[in-house]
Amino acid sequence: MKRFQNTVTLVTGGNRGIGRAIALRLASEGGKIILFGRKEEDNKAVENEILHTFGTEVQSCAVDVSSESSVKKGVEEALSRFGRVDVLINNAGICRLSTPFEKIRREDWDETLSVNLYGMIYVTRLLIPELRKKGGKIINIASLAGEVGGIATSADYVASKAALQGITRSLARELGPYHINVNAIAPGFVRTQMTEKMSINLSSIPLRQVAEPEDIAAAAAFLASDDARLITGTTLDVNGGLYMN
Ligand code: NDP
């Protein structure tokens, strides 16, 4: 079934890990894909992978989401190629491993918030006028850390992810009348470059498994589909039972 046949999806941080898996999953169901990421070589690798595996339309843009001007250029490029965006996945993120609170410097806070929070703000506010025209979906990749505090991560990361959940609810109220669903996904531990250096205690996870990026992609595909048409303002936990809401 090609659920995303006539759908254009923009995935930030789409060149590896969770973002790549989401882009591949939606492309496998016929979706057209725009990828944002800083490293052009990695962007091109995923662009080629999608093109050769699924043959759907795809374009990558070298965008640093923490820079408003870079985001503006990327969004303009994407809209001039595809004419619209139906689904926005705010996934780009960076993470600091556990650090004592008093050791997190002002520049550390700025760095994390500028990617994880302002990145989402810059992309989303440029695309809202587009999404309002026909409706659509916004999916924010939050984190278990934003719900329970950092298990392996520091407070600047936790704050950025908790903020995404609050904004998700706020935007869901504001944009609901325009048929825009706004939801978040809160992954627990996922096997990506981000978690390579974390030590994960499997016995603390009821299902005794670390997620694969494809597990998060499956949740994103559901929220991006018509099956989720009446779901908005929610956070879908994908964490093996580590936190039960
Ligand atoms: P990775 O480190 O594997 O990938 C991060 C992605 O974000 C890359 O594509 C990277 O591309 C991109 N990115 C980073 N900074 C920027 C920037 N300034 N501008 C544009 N793109 C950027 O991480 P994951 O795939 O694991 O994480 C994806 C999201 O999921 C993040 O928001 C993370 O916080 C969240 N998450 C992850 C969990 C996990 O266990 N892995 C758990 C909970 C949440 P490039 O470097 O080329 O810019």
PDB file of C-alpha atoms and ligand atoms in Angstrom:
ATOM      1  CA  MET A   1       0.000   0.000   0.000  1.00  0.00           C
ATOM      2  CA  LYS A   2       1.449   3.393  -1.010  1.00  0.00           C
ATOM      3  CA  ARG A   3       0.065   5.569   1.780  1.00  0.00           C
ATOM      4  CA  PHE A   4       2.286   8.555   0.988  1.00  0.00           C
ATOM      5  CA  GLN A   5       2.013   8.522  -2.816  1.00  0.00           C
ATOM      6  CA  ASN A   6       0.985  12.176  -3.151  1.00  0.00           C
ATOM      7  CA  THR A   7       2.755  13.432  -0.069  1.00  0.00           C
ATOM      8  CA  VAL A   8       5.830  15.641   0.260  1.00  0.00           C
ATOM      9  CA  THR A   9       7.689  15.155   3.551  1.00  0.00           C
ATOM     10  CA  LEU A  10      10.516  17.291   4.882  1.00  0.00           C
ATOM     11  CA  VAL A  11      12.768  15.494   7.378  1.00  0.00           C
ATOM     12  CA  THR A  12      15.337  17.560   9.254  1.00  0.00           C
ATOM     13  CA  GLY A  13      18.432  15.587  10.246  1.00  0.00           C
ATOM     14  CA  GLY A  14      17.477  13.119   7.530  1.00  0.00           C
ATOM     15  CA  ASN A  15      20.970  11.957   6.625  1.00  0.00           C
ATOM     16  CA  ARG A  16      21.511   9.308   9.307  1.00  0.00           C
ATOM     17  CA  GLY A  17      19.971   7.550  12.307  1.00  0.00           C
ATOM     18  CA  ILE A  18      16.304   8.125  13.049  1.00  0.00           C
ATOM     19  CA  GLY A  19      15.798  10.809  10.365  1.00  0.00           C
ATOM     20  CA  ARG A  20      17.229   8.560   7.647  1.00  0.00           C
ATOM     21  CA  ALA A  21      14.975   5.682   8.751  1.00  0.00           C
ATOM     22  CA  ILE A  22      11.901   7.938   8.650  1.00  0.00           C
ATOM     23  CA  ALA A  23      12.823   9.231   5.188  1.00  0.00           C
ATOM     24  CA  LEU A  24      13.328   5.668   3.878  1.00  0.00           C
ATOM     25  CA  ARG A  25      10.089   4.430   5.442  1.00  0.00           C
ATOM     26  CA  LEU A  26       7.953   7.198   3.934  1.00  0.00           C
ATOM     27  CA  ALA A  27       9.723   6.839   0.563  1.00  0.00           C
ATOM     28  CA  SER A  28       9.054   3.074   0.668  1.00  0.00           C
ATOM     29  CA  GLU A  29       5.355   3.969   0.800  1.00  0.00           C
ATOM     30  CA  GLY A  30       5.617   6.262  -2.224  1.00  0.00           C
ATOM     31  CA  GLY A  31       6.370   9.576  -0.495  1.00  0.00           C
ATOM     32  CA  LYS A  32       8.455  12.380  -1.959  1.00  0.00           C
ATOM     33  CA  ILE A  33      11.227  13.383   0.403  1.00  0.00           C
ATOM     34  CA  ILE A  34      13.216  16.514   1.242  1.00  0.00           C
ATOM     35  CA  LEU A  35      16.177  16.025   3.576  1.00  0.00           C
ATOM     36  CA  PHE A  36      17.894  18.709   5.620  1.00  0.00           C
ATOM     37  CA  GLY A  37      21.301  18.051   7.170  1.00  0.00           C
ATOM     38  CA  ARG A  38      24.626  19.852   7.398  1.00  0.00           C
ATOM     39  CA  LYS A  39      26.962  17.267   5.859  1.00  0.00           C
ATOM     40  CA  GLU A  40      26.462  17.284   2.097  1.00  0.00           C
ATOM     41  CA  GLU A  41      28.162  13.949   1.553  1.00  0.00           C
ATOM     42  CA  ASP A  42      25.843  12.207   4.037  1.00  0.00           C
ATOM     43  CA  ASN A  43      22.839  14.027   2.549  1.00  0.00           C
ATOM     44  CA  LYS A  44      23.744  12.819  -0.948  1.00  0.00           C
ATOM     45  CA  ALA A  45      24.258   9.242   0.252  1.00  0.00           C
ATOM     46  CA  VAL A  46      20.683   9.055   1.605  1.00  0.00           C
ATOM     47  CA  GLU A  47      19.316  10.933  -1.417  1.00  0.00           C
ATOM     48  CA  ASN A  48      20.913   8.310  -3.721  1.00  0.00           C
ATOM     49  CA  GLU A  49      19.767   5.454  -1.500  1.00  0.00           C
ATOM     50  CA  ILE A  50      16.141   6.626  -1.742  1.00  0.00           C
ATOM     51  CA  LEU A  51      16.353   7.284  -5.464  1.00  0.00           C
ATOM     52  CA  HIS A  52      17.873   3.898  -6.264  1.00  0.00           C
ATOM     53  CA  THR A  53      15.824   1.842  -3.824  1.00  0.00           C
ATOM     54  CA  PHE A  54      12.395   3.385  -4.219  1.00  0.00           C
ATOM     55  CA  GLY A  55      12.619   5.682  -7.260  1.00  0.00           C
ATOM     56  CA  THR A  56      10.575   8.398  -5.557  1.00  0.00           C
ATOM     57  CA  GLU A  57      11.409  12.086  -5.933  1.00  0.00           C
ATOM     58  CA  VAL A  58      13.952  13.229  -3.375  1.00  0.00           C
ATOM     59  CA  GLN A  59      16.109  16.262  -2.732  1.00  0.00           C
ATOM     60  CA  SER A  60      18.632  16.957  -0.021  1.00  0.00           C
ATOM     61  CA  CYS A  61      19.585  20.458   1.081  1.00  0.00           C
ATOM     62  CA  ALA A  62      22.668  21.405   3.081  1.00  0.00           C
ATOM     63  CA  VAL A  63      20.930  23.198   5.925  1.00  0.00           C
ATOM     64  CA  ASP A  64      22.053  24.049   9.432  1.00  0.00           C
ATOM     65  CA  VAL A  65      18.754  24.272  11.322  1.00  0.00           C
ATOM     66  CA  SER A  66      20.306  26.478  14.000  1.00  0.00           C
ATOM     67  CA  SER A  67      20.793  29.217  11.394  1.00  0.00           C
ATOM     68  CA  GLU A  68      17.637  31.071  10.420  1.00  0.00           C
ATOM     69  CA  SER A  69      19.123  32.186   7.081  1.00  0.00           C
ATOM     70  CA  SER A  70      20.245  28.645   6.217  1.00  0.00           C
ATOM     71  CA  VAL A  71      16.756  27.314   7.012  1.00  0.00           C
ATOM     72  CA  LYS A  72      15.139  30.043   4.895  1.00  0.00           C
ATOM     73  CA  LYS A  73      17.332  29.139   1.924  1.00  0.00           C
ATOM     74  CA  GLY A  74      16.596  25.418   2.345  1.00  0.00           C
ATOM     75  CA  VAL A  75      12.835  25.911   2.642  1.00  0.00           C
ATOM     76  CA  GLU A  76      12.832  28.138  -0.461  1.00  0.00           C
ATOM     77  CA  GLU A  77      14.811  25.497  -2.369  1.00  0.00           C
ATOM     78  CA  ALA A  78      12.433  22.753  -1.250  1.00  0.00           C
ATOM     79  CA  LEU A  79       9.294  24.707  -2.136  1.00  0.00           C
ATOM     80  CA  SER A  80      10.616  25.707  -5.538  1.00  0.00           C
ATOM     81  CA  ARG A  81      11.282  22.034  -6.348  1.00  0.00           C
ATOM     82  CA  PHE A  82       8.134  20.427  -4.879  1.00  0.00           C
ATOM     83  CA  GLY A  83       5.684  23.337  -4.614  1.00  0.00           C
ATOM     84  CA  ARG A  84       4.450  22.234  -1.213  1.00  0.00           C
ATOM     85  CA  VAL A  85       5.165  20.327   1.989  1.00  0.00           C
ATOM     86  CA  ASP A  86       2.504  18.084   3.557  1.00  0.00           C
ATOM     87  CA  VAL A  87       4.447  16.519   6.425  1.00  0.00           C
ATOM     88  CA  LEU A  88       7.190  18.113   8.491  1.00  0.00           C
ATOM     89  CA  ILE A  89       9.369  15.926  10.702  1.00  0.00           C
ATOM     90  CA  ASN A  90      11.428  18.026  13.113  1.00  0.00           C
ATOM     91  CA  ASN A  91      14.101  15.479  13.930  1.00  0.00           C
ATOM     92  CA  ALA A  92      17.518  17.217  13.763  1.00  0.00           C
ATOM     93  CA  GLY A  93      19.111  17.163  17.166  1.00  0.00           C
ATOM     94  CA  ILE A  94      22.292  17.054  19.185  1.00  0.00           C
ATOM     95  CA  CYS A  95      22.843  15.616  22.620  1.00  0.00           C
ATOM     96  CA  ARG A  96      25.248  16.153  25.497  1.00  0.00           C
ATOM     97  CA  LEU A  97      25.968  13.143  27.661  1.00  0.00           C
ATOM     98  CA  SER A  98      25.312  13.436  31.408  1.00  0.00           C
ATOM     99  CA  THR A  99      27.138  16.472  32.804  1.00  0.00           C
ATOM    100  CA  PRO A 100      26.797  17.976  36.290  1.00  0.00           C
ATOM    101  CA  PHE A 101      24.357  20.876  36.043  1.00  0.00           C
ATOM    102  CA  GLU A 102      26.828  23.433  37.356  1.00  0.00           C
ATOM    103  CA  LYS A 103      29.346  22.413  34.668  1.00  0.00           C
ATOM    104  CA  ILE A 104      26.991  23.128  31.749  1.00  0.00           C
ATOM    105  CA  ARG A 105      28.237  26.431  30.419  1.00  0.00           C
ATOM    106  CA  ARG A 106      26.143  29.193  28.892  1.00  0.00           C
ATOM    107  CA  GLU A 107      27.557  28.341  25.448  1.00  0.00           C
ATOM    108  CA  ASP A 108      26.571  24.696  25.942  1.00  0.00           C
ATOM    109  CA  TRP A 109      22.973  25.727  26.667  1.00  0.00           C
ATOM    110  CA  ASP A 110      23.014  27.993  23.601  1.00  0.00           C
ATOM    111  CA  GLU A 111      24.399  25.287  21.346  1.00  0.00           C
ATOM    112  CA  THR A 112      21.844  22.652  22.346  1.00  0.00           C
ATOM    113  CA  LEU A 113      18.851  24.968  22.352  1.00  0.00           C
ATOM    114  CA  SER A 114      19.828  26.536  19.035  1.00  0.00           C
ATOM    115  CA  VAL A 115      19.683  23.156  17.257  1.00  0.00           C
ATOM    116  CA  ASN A 116      17.022  21.213  19.177  1.00  0.00           C
ATOM    117  CA  LEU A 117      14.611  24.052  19.932  1.00  0.00           C
ATOM    118  CA  TYR A 118      15.293  27.040  17.654  1.00  0.00           C
ATOM    119  CA  GLY A 119      15.895  24.663  14.728  1.00  0.00           C
ATOM    120  CA  MET A 120      12.354  23.364  15.123  1.00  0.00           C
ATOM    121  CA  ILE A 121      11.002  26.899  15.497  1.00  0.00           C
ATOM    122  CA  TYR A 122      12.750  28.262  12.378  1.00  0.00           C
ATOM    123  CA  VAL A 123      11.627  25.427  10.090  1.00  0.00           C
ATOM    124  CA  THR A 124       8.096  25.212  11.459  1.00  0.00           C
ATOM    125  CA  ARG A 125       7.243  28.881  11.319  1.00  0.00           C
ATOM    126  CA  LEU A 126       8.296  29.110   7.669  1.00  0.00           C
ATOM    127  CA  LEU A 127       6.197  26.085   6.752  1.00  0.00           C
ATOM    128  CA  ILE A 128       3.015  26.897   8.678  1.00  0.00           C
ATOM    129  CA  PRO A 129       1.669  29.160   5.899  1.00  0.00           C
ATOM    130  CA  GLU A 130       2.215  26.297   3.412  1.00  0.00           C
ATOM    131  CA  LEU A 131       0.645  23.667   5.659  1.00  0.00           C
ATOM    132  CA  ARG A 132      -2.349  25.903   6.342  1.00  0.00           C
ATOM    133  CA  LYS A 133      -3.301  25.872   2.663  1.00  0.00           C
ATOM    134  CA  LYS A 134      -4.341  22.197   2.578  1.00  0.00           C
ATOM    135  CA  GLY A 135      -3.703  20.822   6.057  1.00  0.00           C
ATOM    136  CA  GLY A 136      -0.886  18.463   6.963  1.00  0.00           C
ATOM    137  CA  LYS A 137       1.145  16.959   9.771  1.00  0.00           C
ATOM    138  CA  ILE A 138       3.936  18.138  12.015  1.00  0.00           C
ATOM    139  CA  ILE A 139       5.851  15.524  14.006  1.00  0.00           C
ATOM    140  CA  ASN A 140       8.434  16.604  16.553  1.00  0.00           C
ATOM    141  CA  ILE A 141      11.045  14.105  17.692  1.00  0.00           C
ATOM    142  CA  ALA A 142      11.222  14.714  21.430  1.00  0.00           C
ATOM    143  CA  SER A 143      12.714  12.272  23.951  1.00  0.00           C
ATOM    144  CA  LEU A 144      12.081  10.151  26.992  1.00  0.00           C
ATOM    145  CA  ALA A 145      14.623  12.463  28.629  1.00  0.00           C
ATOM    146  CA  GLY A 146      12.188  15.383  28.344  1.00  0.00           C
ATOM    147  CA  GLU A 147       9.602  13.361  30.296  1.00  0.00           C
ATOM    148  CA  VAL A 148      11.645  11.761  33.069  1.00  0.00           C
ATOM    149  CA  GLY A 149      14.852  13.819  33.189  1.00  0.00           C
ATOM    150  CA  GLY A 150      18.198  12.769  31.782  1.00  0.00           C
ATOM    151  CA  ILE A 151      19.173   9.145  32.384  1.00  0.00           C
ATOM    152  CA  ALA A 152      22.274   9.397  30.197  1.00  0.00           C
ATOM    153  CA  THR A 153      21.922  13.008  29.037  1.00  0.00           C
ATOM    154  CA  SER A 154      22.363  16.467  30.510  1.00  0.00           C
ATOM    155  CA  ALA A 155      19.862  19.137  31.536  1.00  0.00           C
ATOM    156  CA  ASP A 156      20.287  21.330  28.446  1.00  0.00           C
ATOM    157  CA  TYR A 157      19.186  18.394  26.283  1.00  0.00           C
ATOM    158  CA  VAL A 158      16.309  17.577  28.642  1.00  0.00           C
ATOM    159  CA  ALA A 159      15.102  21.194  28.574  1.00  0.00           C
ATOM    160  CA  SER A 160      15.156  21.303  24.775  1.00  0.00           C
ATOM    161  CA  LYS A 161      13.109  18.117  24.513  1.00  0.00           C
ATOM    162  CA  ALA A 162      10.595  19.084  27.223  1.00  0.00           C
ATOM    163  CA  ALA A 163      10.088  22.356  25.361  1.00  0.00           C
ATOM    164  CA  LEU A 164       9.269  20.457  22.171  1.00  0.00           C
ATOM    165  CA  GLN A 165       6.480  18.597  23.958  1.00  0.00           C
ATOM    166  CA  GLY A 166       4.983  21.847  25.271  1.00  0.00           C
ATOM    167  CA  ILE A 167       5.166  23.474  21.850  1.00  0.00           C
ATOM    168  CA  THR A 168       3.583  20.371  20.314  1.00  0.00           C
ATOM    169  CA  ARG A 169       0.491  20.794  22.490  1.00  0.00           C
ATOM    170  CA  SER A 170       0.338  24.544  21.920  1.00  0.00           C
ATOM    171  CA  LEU A 171       0.658  24.233  18.139  1.00  0.00           C
ATOM    172  CA  ALA A 172      -1.887  21.400  18.070  1.00  0.00           C
ATOM    173  CA  ARG A 173      -4.482  23.774  19.554  1.00  0.00           C
ATOM    174  CA  GLU A 174      -3.520  26.641  17.297  1.00  0.00           C
ATOM    175  CA  LEU A 175      -3.318  24.687  14.037  1.00  0.00           C
ATOM    176  CA  GLY A 176      -6.113  22.146  14.576  1.00  0.00           C
ATOM    177  CA  PRO A 177      -8.705  24.365  12.846  1.00  0.00           C
ATOM    178  CA  TYR A 178      -6.504  24.289   9.727  1.00  0.00           C
ATOM    179  CA  HIS A 179      -6.482  20.459   9.703  1.00  0.00           C
ATOM    180  CA  ILE A 180      -2.867  20.330  10.782  1.00  0.00           C
ATOM    181  CA  ASN A 181      -2.101  17.549  13.260  1.00  0.00           C
ATOM    182  CA  VAL A 182       0.843  18.248  15.544  1.00  0.00           C
ATOM    183  CA  ASN A 183       2.303  15.368  17.533  1.00  0.00           C
ATOM    184  CA  ALA A 184       5.563  14.316  19.130  1.00  0.00           C
ATOM    185  CA  ILE A 185       7.385  11.017  19.407  1.00  0.00           C
ATOM    186  CA  ALA A 186       9.457  10.386  22.510  1.00  0.00           C
ATOM    187  CA  PRO A 187      11.983   7.634  21.815  1.00  0.00           C
ATOM    188  CA  GLY A 188      13.783   5.918  24.685  1.00  0.00           C
ATOM    189  CA  PHE A 189      17.147   4.477  23.700  1.00  0.00           C
ATOM    190  CA  VAL A 190      17.639   4.017  19.954  1.00  0.00           C
ATOM    191  CA  ARG A 191      20.672   2.420  18.327  1.00  0.00           C
ATOM    192  CA  THR A 192      22.251   5.390  16.459  1.00  0.00           C
ATOM    193  CA  GLN A 193      25.466   7.411  16.458  1.00  0.00           C
ATOM    194  CA  MET A 194      23.946   9.497  19.278  1.00  0.00           C
ATOM    195  CA  THR A 195      23.828   6.594  21.734  1.00  0.00           C
ATOM    196  CA  GLU A 196      27.129   4.941  20.737  1.00  0.00           C
ATOM    197  CA  LYS A 197      28.897   6.144  23.879  1.00  0.00           C
ATOM    198  CA  MET A 198      26.019   5.594  26.314  1.00  0.00           C
ATOM    199  CA  SER A 199      25.954   2.611  28.581  1.00  0.00           C
ATOM    200  CA  ILE A 200      22.410   1.281  28.554  1.00  0.00           C
ATOM    201  CA  ASN A 201      21.067  -0.930  31.302  1.00  0.00           C
ATOM    202  CA  LEU A 202      18.815  -3.372  29.455  1.00  0.00           C
ATOM    203  CA  SER A 203      17.399  -4.806  32.669  1.00  0.00           C
ATOM    204  CA  SER A 204      15.727  -1.433  33.342  1.00  0.00           C
ATOM    205  CA  ILE A 205      13.724  -1.752  30.102  1.00  0.00           C
ATOM    206  CA  PRO A 206      10.646  -4.014  30.463  1.00  0.00           C
ATOM    207  CA  LEU A 207      10.924  -5.231  26.853  1.00  0.00           C
ATOM    208  CA  ARG A 208      14.720  -5.676  27.298  1.00  0.00           C
ATOM    209  CA  GLN A 209      15.515  -4.068  23.950  1.00  0.00           C
ATOM    210  CA  VAL A 210      17.100  -0.937  22.564  1.00  0.00           C
ATOM    211  CA  ALA A 211      14.995   0.427  19.698  1.00  0.00           C
ATOM    212  CA  GLU A 212      16.205   0.463  16.113  1.00  0.00           C
ATOM    213  CA  PRO A 213      15.701   3.666  14.069  1.00  0.00           C
ATOM    214  CA  GLU A 214      13.072   1.726  12.080  1.00  0.00           C
ATOM    215  CA  ASP A 215      10.929   1.417  15.239  1.00  0.00           C
ATOM    216  CA  ILE A 216      10.720   5.200  15.442  1.00  0.00           C
ATOM    217  CA  ALA A 217      10.107   5.408  11.694  1.00  0.00           C
ATOM    218  CA  ALA A 218       7.106   3.081  12.069  1.00  0.00           C
ATOM    219  CA  ALA A 219       5.613   5.408  14.696  1.00  0.00           C
ATOM    220  CA  ALA A 220       6.278   8.435  12.476  1.00  0.00           C
ATOM    221  CA  ALA A 221       4.642   6.725   9.487  1.00  0.00           C
ATOM    222  CA  PHE A 222       1.543   6.082  11.594  1.00  0.00           C
ATOM    223  CA  LEU A 223       1.313   9.680  12.827  1.00  0.00           C
ATOM    224  CA  ALA A 224       1.922  10.987   9.292  1.00  0.00           C
ATOM    225  CA  SER A 225      -0.826   8.803   7.848  1.00  0.00           C
ATOM    226  CA  ASP A 226      -4.599   9.265   7.645  1.00  0.00           C
ATOM    227  CA  ASP A 227      -4.951   6.544  10.280  1.00  0.00           C
ATOM    228  CA  ALA A 228      -3.928   9.210  12.813  1.00  0.00           C
ATOM    229  CA  ARG A 229      -6.315  11.866  11.491  1.00  0.00           C
ATOM    230  CA  LEU A 230      -7.920  12.494  14.900  1.00  0.00           C
ATOM    231  CA  ILE A 231      -4.727  12.315  16.917  1.00  0.00           C
ATOM    232  CA  THR A 232      -3.169  15.659  17.775  1.00  0.00           C
ATOM    233  CA  GLY A 233      -1.222  17.211  20.637  1.00  0.00           C
ATOM    234  CA  THR A 234      -0.042  13.854  21.866  1.00  0.00           C
ATOM    235  CA  THR A 235       3.372  12.331  22.516  1.00  0.00           C
ATOM    236  CA  LEU A 236       3.834   8.763  21.391  1.00  0.00           C
ATOM    237  CA  ASP A 237       6.320   6.975  23.660  1.00  0.00           C
ATOM    238  CA  VAL A 238       8.496   4.396  21.890  1.00  0.00           C
ATOM    239  CA  ASN A 239      10.723   3.188  24.697  1.00  0.00           C
ATOM    240  CA  GLY A 240      10.201  -0.517  25.390  1.00  0.00           C
ATOM    241  CA  GLY A 241       8.229   0.337  28.525  1.00  0.00           C
ATOM    242  CA  LEU A 242      11.015   2.306  30.213  1.00  0.00           C
ATOM    243  CA  TYR A 243       8.497   5.064  30.948  1.00  0.00           C
ATOM    244  CA  MET A 244       4.754   4.424  31.022  1.00  0.00           C
ATOM    245  CA  ASN A 245       2.645   7.552  30.783  1.00  0.00           C
TER     246      ASN A 245
HETATM  247  P1  NDP B   1      22.169  11.156  15.103  1.00  0.00           P
HETATM  248  O1  NDP B   1      23.256  11.861  15.818  1.00  0.00           O
HETATM  249  O2  NDP B   1      22.413   9.815  14.547  1.00  0.00           O
HETATM  250  O3  NDP B   1      21.617  12.090  13.907  1.00  0.00           O
HETATM  251  C1  NDP B   1      21.362  13.443  14.112  1.00  0.00           C
HETATM  252  C2  NDP B   1      20.897  14.054  12.809  1.00  0.00           C
HETATM  253  O4  NDP B   1      20.659  15.454  13.028  1.00  0.00           O
HETATM  254  C3  NDP B   1      21.926  13.956  11.699  1.00  0.00           C
HETATM  255  O5  NDP B   1      21.265  13.743  10.486  1.00  0.00           O
HETATM  256  C4  NDP B   1      22.599  15.309  11.710  1.00  0.00           C
HETATM  257  O6  NDP B   1      23.121  15.618  10.412  1.00  0.00           O
HETATM  258  C5  NDP B   1      21.409  16.205  12.074  1.00  0.00           C
HETATM  259  N1  NDP B   1      21.804  17.485  12.660  1.00  0.00           N
HETATM  260  C6  NDP B   1      22.505  17.724  13.802  1.00  0.00           C
HETATM  261  N2  NDP B   1      22.700  19.035  13.970  1.00  0.00           N
HETATM  262  C7  NDP B   1      22.116  19.660  12.908  1.00  0.00           C
HETATM  263  C8  NDP B   1      21.992  21.007  12.504  1.00  0.00           C
HETATM  264  N3  NDP B   1      22.502  22.013  13.219  1.00  0.00           N
HETATM  265  N4  NDP B   1      21.320  21.280  11.350  1.00  0.00           N
HETATM  266  C9  NDP B   1      20.795  20.273  10.605  1.00  0.00           C
HETATM  267  N5  NDP B   1      20.882  18.972  10.949  1.00  0.00           N
HETATM  268  C10 NDP B   1      21.536  18.672  12.076  1.00  0.00           C
HETATM  269  O7  NDP B   1      20.942  11.139  16.120  1.00  0.00           O
HETATM  270  P2  NDP B   1      19.605  10.272  16.187  1.00  0.00           P
HETATM  271  O8  NDP B   1      19.192   9.809  14.859  1.00  0.00           O
HETATM  272  O9  NDP B   1      19.768   9.306  17.291  1.00  0.00           O
HETATM  273  O10 NDP B   1      18.602  11.394  16.728  1.00  0.00           O
HETATM  274  C11 NDP B   1      17.602  11.996  15.944  1.00  0.00           C
HETATM  275  C12 NDP B   1      16.649  12.728  16.881  1.00  0.00           C
HETATM  276  O11 NDP B   1      16.090  11.803  17.793  1.00  0.00           O
HETATM  277  C13 NDP B   1      17.337  13.801  17.730  1.00  0.00           C
HETATM  278  O12 NDP B   1      16.490  14.922  17.839  1.00  0.00           O
HETATM  279  C14 NDP B   1      17.490  13.120  19.073  1.00  0.00           C
HETATM  280  O13 NDP B   1      17.543  14.047  20.116  1.00  0.00           O
HETATM  281  C15 NDP B   1      16.240  12.259  19.124  1.00  0.00           C
HETATM  282  N6  NDP B   1      16.330  11.154  20.050  1.00  0.00           N
HETATM  283  C16 NDP B   1      17.260  10.163  19.876  1.00  0.00           C
HETATM  284  C17 NDP B   1      17.328   9.118  20.773  1.00  0.00           C
HETATM  285  C18 NDP B   1      18.319   7.999  20.638  1.00  0.00           C
HETATM  286  O14 NDP B   1      18.360   7.145  21.529  1.00  0.00           O
HETATM  287  N7  NDP B   1      19.101   7.926  19.587  1.00  0.00           N
HETATM  288  C19 NDP B   1      16.435   9.051  21.939  1.00  0.00           C
HETATM  289  C20 NDP B   1      15.497  10.132  22.013  1.00  0.00           C
HETATM  290  C21 NDP B   1      15.459  11.145  21.099  1.00  0.00           C
HETATM  291  P3  NDP B   1      24.420  16.588  10.212  1.00  0.00           P
HETATM  292  O15 NDP B   1      25.377  16.267  11.305  1.00  0.00           O
HETATM  293  O16 NDP B   1      24.912  16.291   8.817  1.00  0.00           O
HETATM  294  O17 NDP B   1      23.870  17.970  10.306  1.00  0.00           O
END
